[in-house]
């Protein structure tokens, strides 16, 4: 099994930046496609970004394209999400996830999840 722990969330003003990290333990993440998702109360968990096992391929939700960047460091067993030009509508709990196989935008296809980290964008 893979255990995932997110960090780096917090309160930031509109236009600001945050970098989320997702530290994995239990197994190396090099065998897993990884993803970031986000959720606000009362709504479904939405896709944000996903990255292939070696980091060569990425996919982003249209709402974050050009502002967010997903990367991974398999040597450090860590996934990242650099978030720039943040907007109030980016406010949510952000989750990292891992799945065996190719990257995917469907949260239902992910096998392992972290506990989430809150991101609040407000002035």
mmCIF file of the C-alpha atoms, coordinates in Angstrom:
data_MODEL
# 
_entry.id   MODEL 
# 
loop_
_atom_site.group_PDB 
_atom_site.id 
_atom_site.type_symbol 
_atom_site.label_atom_id 
_atom_site.label_alt_id 
_atom_site.label_comp_id 
_atom_site.label_asym_id 
_atom_site.label_entity_id 
_atom_site.label_seq_id 
_atom_site.pdbx_PDB_ins_code 
_atom_site.Cartn_x 
_atom_site.Cartn_y 
_atom_site.Cartn_z 
_atom_site.occupancy 
_atom_site.B_iso_or_equiv 
_atom_site.pdbx_formal_charge 
_atom_site.auth_seq_id 
_atom_site.auth_comp_id 
_atom_site.auth_asym_id 
_atom_site.auth_atom_id 
_atom_site.pdbx_PDB_model_num 
ATOM 1   C CA . UNK A 1 1   ? 0.000   0.000  0.000   1.00 0.00 ? 1   UNK A CA 1 
ATOM 2   C CA . UNK A 1 2   ? 0.927   3.622  -0.455  1.00 0.00 ? 2   UNK A CA 1 
ATOM 3   C CA . UNK A 1 3   ? 0.357   6.247  2.227   1.00 0.00 ? 3   UNK A CA 1 
ATOM 4   C CA . UNK A 1 4   ? 0.044   9.831  1.012   1.00 0.00 ? 4   UNK A CA 1 
ATOM 5   C CA . UNK A 1 5   ? 0.319   13.002 3.086   1.00 0.00 ? 5   UNK A CA 1 
ATOM 6   C CA . UNK A 1 6   ? -0.350  16.448 1.630   1.00 0.00 ? 6   UNK A CA 1 
ATOM 7   C CA . UNK A 1 7   ? 1.117   19.686 2.938   1.00 0.00 ? 7   UNK A CA 1 
ATOM 8   C CA . UNK A 1 8   ? 1.577   23.286 1.892   1.00 0.00 ? 8   UNK A CA 1 
ATOM 9   C CA . UNK A 1 9   ? -1.981  24.526 2.008   1.00 0.00 ? 9   UNK A CA 1 
ATOM 10  C CA . UNK A 1 10  ? -3.019  27.751 3.663   1.00 0.00 ? 10  UNK A CA 1 
ATOM 11  C CA . UNK A 1 11  ? -4.518  31.201 3.218   1.00 0.00 ? 11  UNK A CA 1 
ATOM 12  C CA . UNK A 1 12  ? -3.317  33.286 0.290   1.00 0.00 ? 12  UNK A CA 1 
ATOM 13  C CA . UNK A 1 13  ? -4.519  36.475 -1.365  1.00 0.00 ? 13  UNK A CA 1 
ATOM 14  C CA . UNK A 1 14  ? -5.883  36.471 -4.908  1.00 0.00 ? 14  UNK A CA 1 
ATOM 15  C CA . UNK A 1 15  ? -3.017  36.516 -7.380  1.00 0.00 ? 15  UNK A CA 1 
ATOM 16  C CA . UNK A 1 16  ? -0.720  34.770 -4.951  1.00 0.00 ? 16  UNK A CA 1 
ATOM 17  C CA . UNK A 1 17  ? 1.046   31.419 -5.134  1.00 0.00 ? 17  UNK A CA 1 
ATOM 18  C CA . UNK A 1 18  ? 1.257   28.208 -3.143  1.00 0.00 ? 18  UNK A CA 1 
ATOM 19  C CA . UNK A 1 19  ? 3.164   24.983 -3.595  1.00 0.00 ? 19  UNK A CA 1 
ATOM 20  C CA . UNK A 1 20  ? 1.518   21.803 -2.412  1.00 0.00 ? 20  UNK A CA 1 
ATOM 21  C CA . UNK A 1 21  ? 3.526   18.686 -1.649  1.00 0.00 ? 21  UNK A CA 1 
ATOM 22  C CA . UNK A 1 22  ? 2.402   15.088 -1.344  1.00 0.00 ? 22  UNK A CA 1 
ATOM 23  C CA . UNK A 1 23  ? 4.845   12.821 0.454   1.00 0.00 ? 23  UNK A CA 1 
ATOM 24  C CA . UNK A 1 24  ? 4.459   9.106  -0.122  1.00 0.00 ? 24  UNK A CA 1 
ATOM 25  C CA . UNK A 1 25  ? 5.541   6.195  2.045   1.00 0.00 ? 25  UNK A CA 1 
ATOM 26  C CA . UNK A 1 26  ? 5.120   2.465  2.024   1.00 0.00 ? 26  UNK A CA 1 
ATOM 27  C CA . UNK A 1 27  ? 6.031   2.030  -1.620  1.00 0.00 ? 27  UNK A CA 1 
ATOM 28  C CA . UNK A 1 28  ? 7.862   3.994  -4.246  1.00 0.00 ? 28  UNK A CA 1 
ATOM 29  C CA . UNK A 1 29  ? 5.541   6.168  -6.313  1.00 0.00 ? 29  UNK A CA 1 
ATOM 30  C CA . UNK A 1 30  ? 7.523   5.506  -9.489  1.00 0.00 ? 30  UNK A CA 1 
ATOM 31  C CA . UNK A 1 31  ? 5.094   2.723  -10.359 1.00 0.00 ? 31  UNK A CA 1 
ATOM 32  C CA . UNK A 1 32  ? 2.024   4.956  -10.019 1.00 0.00 ? 32  UNK A CA 1 
ATOM 33  C CA . UNK A 1 33  ? 0.408   7.648  -12.046 1.00 0.00 ? 33  UNK A CA 1 
ATOM 34  C CA . UNK A 1 34  ? -0.385  10.515 -9.710  1.00 0.00 ? 34  UNK A CA 1 
ATOM 35  C CA . UNK A 1 35  ? -3.043  13.165 -9.584  1.00 0.00 ? 35  UNK A CA 1 
ATOM 36  C CA . UNK A 1 36  ? -4.347  16.196 -7.760  1.00 0.00 ? 36  UNK A CA 1 
ATOM 37  C CA . UNK A 1 37  ? -8.038  16.713 -7.095  1.00 0.00 ? 37  UNK A CA 1 
ATOM 38  C CA . UNK A 1 38  ? -9.996  19.286 -5.134  1.00 0.00 ? 38  UNK A CA 1 
ATOM 39  C CA . UNK A 1 39  ? -13.307 19.419 -3.352  1.00 0.00 ? 39  UNK A CA 1 
ATOM 40  C CA . UNK A 1 40  ? -15.550 22.054 -1.829  1.00 0.00 ? 40  UNK A CA 1 
ATOM 41  C CA . UNK A 1 41  ? -18.312 21.218 0.670   1.00 0.00 ? 41  UNK A CA 1 
ATOM 42  C CA . UNK A 1 42  ? -21.408 19.786 -0.954  1.00 0.00 ? 42  UNK A CA 1 
ATOM 43  C CA . UNK A 1 43  ? -19.758 19.149 -4.296  1.00 0.00 ? 43  UNK A CA 1 
ATOM 44  C CA . UNK A 1 44  ? -18.014 16.270 -5.987  1.00 0.00 ? 44  UNK A CA 1 
ATOM 45  C CA . UNK A 1 45  ? -14.261 15.889 -5.996  1.00 0.00 ? 45  UNK A CA 1 
ATOM 46  C CA . UNK A 1 46  ? -12.962 17.599 -9.134  1.00 0.00 ? 46  UNK A CA 1 
ATOM 47  C CA . UNK A 1 47  ? -9.947  16.771 -11.249 1.00 0.00 ? 47  UNK A CA 1 
ATOM 48  C CA . UNK A 1 48  ? -7.095  19.289 -11.191 1.00 0.00 ? 48  UNK A CA 1 
ATOM 49  C CA . UNK A 1 49  ? -4.016  17.671 -12.755 1.00 0.00 ? 49  UNK A CA 1 
ATOM 50  C CA . UNK A 1 50  ? -2.411  14.311 -13.395 1.00 0.00 ? 50  UNK A CA 1 
ATOM 51  C CA . UNK A 1 51  ? 1.095   13.142 -14.267 1.00 0.00 ? 51  UNK A CA 1 
ATOM 52  C CA . UNK A 1 52  ? 2.515   9.944  -15.722 1.00 0.00 ? 52  UNK A CA 1 
ATOM 53  C CA . UNK A 1 53  ? 4.812   7.604  -13.813 1.00 0.00 ? 53  UNK A CA 1 
ATOM 54  C CA . UNK A 1 54  ? 8.048   9.175  -15.055 1.00 0.00 ? 54  UNK A CA 1 
ATOM 55  C CA . UNK A 1 55  ? 6.655   12.704 -15.270 1.00 0.00 ? 55  UNK A CA 1 
ATOM 56  C CA . UNK A 1 56  ? 6.840   12.992 -19.028 1.00 0.00 ? 56  UNK A CA 1 
ATOM 57  C CA . UNK A 1 57  ? 3.143   13.538 -19.603 1.00 0.00 ? 57  UNK A CA 1 
ATOM 58  C CA . UNK A 1 58  ? 0.663   15.763 -17.830 1.00 0.00 ? 58  UNK A CA 1 
ATOM 59  C CA . UNK A 1 59  ? -2.986  16.742 -18.151 1.00 0.00 ? 59  UNK A CA 1 
ATOM 60  C CA . UNK A 1 60  ? -4.737  19.716 -16.563 1.00 0.00 ? 60  UNK A CA 1 
ATOM 61  C CA . UNK A 1 61  ? -8.282  20.818 -15.978 1.00 0.00 ? 61  UNK A CA 1 
ATOM 62  C CA . UNK A 1 62  ? -9.162  23.768 -18.203 1.00 0.00 ? 62  UNK A CA 1 
ATOM 63  C CA . UNK A 1 63  ? -9.791  25.914 -15.131 1.00 0.00 ? 63  UNK A CA 1 
ATOM 64  C CA . UNK A 1 64  ? -6.162  25.659 -13.985 1.00 0.00 ? 64  UNK A CA 1 
ATOM 65  C CA . UNK A 1 65  ? -4.299  25.328 -17.271 1.00 0.00 ? 65  UNK A CA 1 
ATOM 66  C CA . UNK A 1 66  ? -1.495  27.876 -17.521 1.00 0.00 ? 66  UNK A CA 1 
ATOM 67  C CA . UNK A 1 67  ? -1.621  28.629 -13.787 1.00 0.00 ? 67  UNK A CA 1 
ATOM 68  C CA . UNK A 1 68  ? -0.897  25.283 -12.097 1.00 0.00 ? 68  UNK A CA 1 
ATOM 69  C CA . UNK A 1 69  ? 2.008   22.907 -12.698 1.00 0.00 ? 69  UNK A CA 1 
ATOM 70  C CA . UNK A 1 70  ? 2.175   19.308 -11.540 1.00 0.00 ? 70  UNK A CA 1 
ATOM 71  C CA . UNK A 1 71  ? 5.587   17.700 -11.078 1.00 0.00 ? 71  UNK A CA 1 
ATOM 72  C CA . UNK A 1 72  ? 7.031   14.713 -9.311  1.00 0.00 ? 72  UNK A CA 1 
ATOM 73  C CA . UNK A 1 73  ? 10.360  13.681 -7.829  1.00 0.00 ? 73  UNK A CA 1 
ATOM 74  C CA . UNK A 1 74  ? 10.410  9.902  -7.709  1.00 0.00 ? 74  UNK A CA 1 
ATOM 75  C CA . UNK A 1 75  ? 13.769  9.900  -5.931  1.00 0.00 ? 75  UNK A CA 1 
ATOM 76  C CA . UNK A 1 76  ? 12.150  11.842 -3.084  1.00 0.00 ? 76  UNK A CA 1 
ATOM 77  C CA . UNK A 1 77  ? 8.872   9.937  -3.396  1.00 0.00 ? 77  UNK A CA 1 
ATOM 78  C CA . UNK A 1 78  ? 7.037   13.251 -3.597  1.00 0.00 ? 78  UNK A CA 1 
ATOM 79  C CA . UNK A 1 79  ? 4.417   14.857 -5.814  1.00 0.00 ? 79  UNK A CA 1 
ATOM 80  C CA . UNK A 1 80  ? 4.046   18.634 -6.169  1.00 0.00 ? 80  UNK A CA 1 
ATOM 81  C CA . UNK A 1 81  ? 1.493   21.147 -7.356  1.00 0.00 ? 81  UNK A CA 1 
ATOM 82  C CA . UNK A 1 82  ? 2.723   24.680 -8.013  1.00 0.00 ? 82  UNK A CA 1 
ATOM 83  C CA . UNK A 1 83  ? -0.252  27.038 -8.009  1.00 0.00 ? 83  UNK A CA 1 
ATOM 84  C CA . UNK A 1 84  ? 0.172   30.562 -9.358  1.00 0.00 ? 84  UNK A CA 1 
ATOM 85  C CA . UNK A 1 85  ? -2.257  33.410 -10.022 1.00 0.00 ? 85  UNK A CA 1 
ATOM 86  C CA . UNK A 1 86  ? -4.650  31.939 -7.506  1.00 0.00 ? 86  UNK A CA 1 
ATOM 87  C CA . UNK A 1 87  ? -8.310  32.925 -7.630  1.00 0.00 ? 87  UNK A CA 1 
ATOM 88  C CA . UNK A 1 88  ? -11.031 32.754 -4.963  1.00 0.00 ? 88  UNK A CA 1 
ATOM 89  C CA . UNK A 1 89  ? -12.652 29.942 -6.931  1.00 0.00 ? 89  UNK A CA 1 
ATOM 90  C CA . UNK A 1 90  ? -9.548  27.829 -6.332  1.00 0.00 ? 90  UNK A CA 1 
ATOM 91  C CA . UNK A 1 91  ? -10.535 27.608 -2.667  1.00 0.00 ? 91  UNK A CA 1 
ATOM 92  C CA . UNK A 1 92  ? -10.982 23.941 -1.778  1.00 0.00 ? 92  UNK A CA 1 
ATOM 93  C CA . UNK A 1 93  ? -9.478  20.968 -0.017  1.00 0.00 ? 93  UNK A CA 1 
ATOM 94  C CA . UNK A 1 94  ? -6.771  19.581 -2.282  1.00 0.00 ? 94  UNK A CA 1 
ATOM 95  C CA . UNK A 1 95  ? -6.086  15.860 -2.395  1.00 0.00 ? 95  UNK A CA 1 
ATOM 96  C CA . UNK A 1 96  ? -3.291  13.872 -3.990  1.00 0.00 ? 96  UNK A CA 1 
ATOM 97  C CA . UNK A 1 97  ? -3.954  10.397 -5.306  1.00 0.00 ? 97  UNK A CA 1 
ATOM 98  C CA . UNK A 1 98  ? -2.129  7.452  -6.850  1.00 0.00 ? 98  UNK A CA 1 
ATOM 99  C CA . UNK A 1 99  ? -3.203  4.763  -9.264  1.00 0.00 ? 99  UNK A CA 1 
ATOM 100 C CA . UNK A 1 100 ? -1.629  1.778  -10.945 1.00 0.00 ? 100 UNK A CA 1 
ATOM 101 C CA . UNK A 1 101 ? -1.529  2.325  -14.672 1.00 0.00 ? 101 UNK A CA 1 
ATOM 102 C CA . UNK A 1 102 ? -1.733  5.383  -16.846 1.00 0.00 ? 102 UNK A CA 1 
ATOM 103 C CA . UNK A 1 103 ? -2.767  8.821  -15.673 1.00 0.00 ? 103 UNK A CA 1 
ATOM 104 C CA . UNK A 1 104 ? -6.482  9.520  -15.580 1.00 0.00 ? 104 UNK A CA 1 
ATOM 105 C CA . UNK A 1 105 ? -8.834  12.394 -14.847 1.00 0.00 ? 105 UNK A CA 1 
ATOM 106 C CA . UNK A 1 106 ? -11.482 10.221 -13.145 1.00 0.00 ? 106 UNK A CA 1 
ATOM 107 C CA . UNK A 1 107 ? -11.183 10.238 -9.364  1.00 0.00 ? 107 UNK A CA 1 
ATOM 108 C CA . UNK A 1 108 ? -13.016 6.915  -9.162  1.00 0.00 ? 108 UNK A CA 1 
ATOM 109 C CA . UNK A 1 109 ? -10.083 5.183  -10.817 1.00 0.00 ? 109 UNK A CA 1 
ATOM 110 C CA . UNK A 1 110 ? -7.514  6.144  -8.193  1.00 0.00 ? 110 UNK A CA 1 
ATOM 111 C CA . UNK A 1 111 ? -6.464  3.595  -5.603  1.00 0.00 ? 111 UNK A CA 1 
ATOM 112 C CA . UNK A 1 112 ? -4.826  5.644  -2.847  1.00 0.00 ? 112 UNK A CA 1 
ATOM 113 C CA . UNK A 1 113 ? -5.657  9.037  -1.383  1.00 0.00 ? 113 UNK A CA 1 
ATOM 114 C CA . UNK A 1 114 ? -4.189  11.486 1.058   1.00 0.00 ? 114 UNK A CA 1 
ATOM 115 C CA . UNK A 1 115 ? -6.171  13.238 3.780   1.00 0.00 ? 115 UNK A CA 1 
ATOM 116 C CA . UNK A 1 116 ? -6.234  16.593 1.994   1.00 0.00 ? 116 UNK A CA 1 
ATOM 117 C CA . UNK A 1 117 ? -4.918  20.082 2.641   1.00 0.00 ? 117 UNK A CA 1 
ATOM 118 C CA . UNK A 1 118 ? -7.037  23.236 2.736   1.00 0.00 ? 118 UNK A CA 1 
ATOM 119 C CA . UNK A 1 119 ? -6.323  26.044 0.302   1.00 0.00 ? 119 UNK A CA 1 
ATOM 120 C CA . UNK A 1 120 ? -8.167  29.312 0.867   1.00 0.00 ? 120 UNK A CA 1 
ATOM 121 C CA . UNK A 1 121 ? -7.833  32.215 -1.560  1.00 0.00 ? 121 UNK A CA 1 
ATOM 122 C CA . UNK A 1 122 ? -9.237  35.383 -0.060  1.00 0.00 ? 122 UNK A CA 1 
ATOM 123 C CA . UNK A 1 123 ? -8.372  39.005 0.520   1.00 0.00 ? 123 UNK A CA 1 
# 
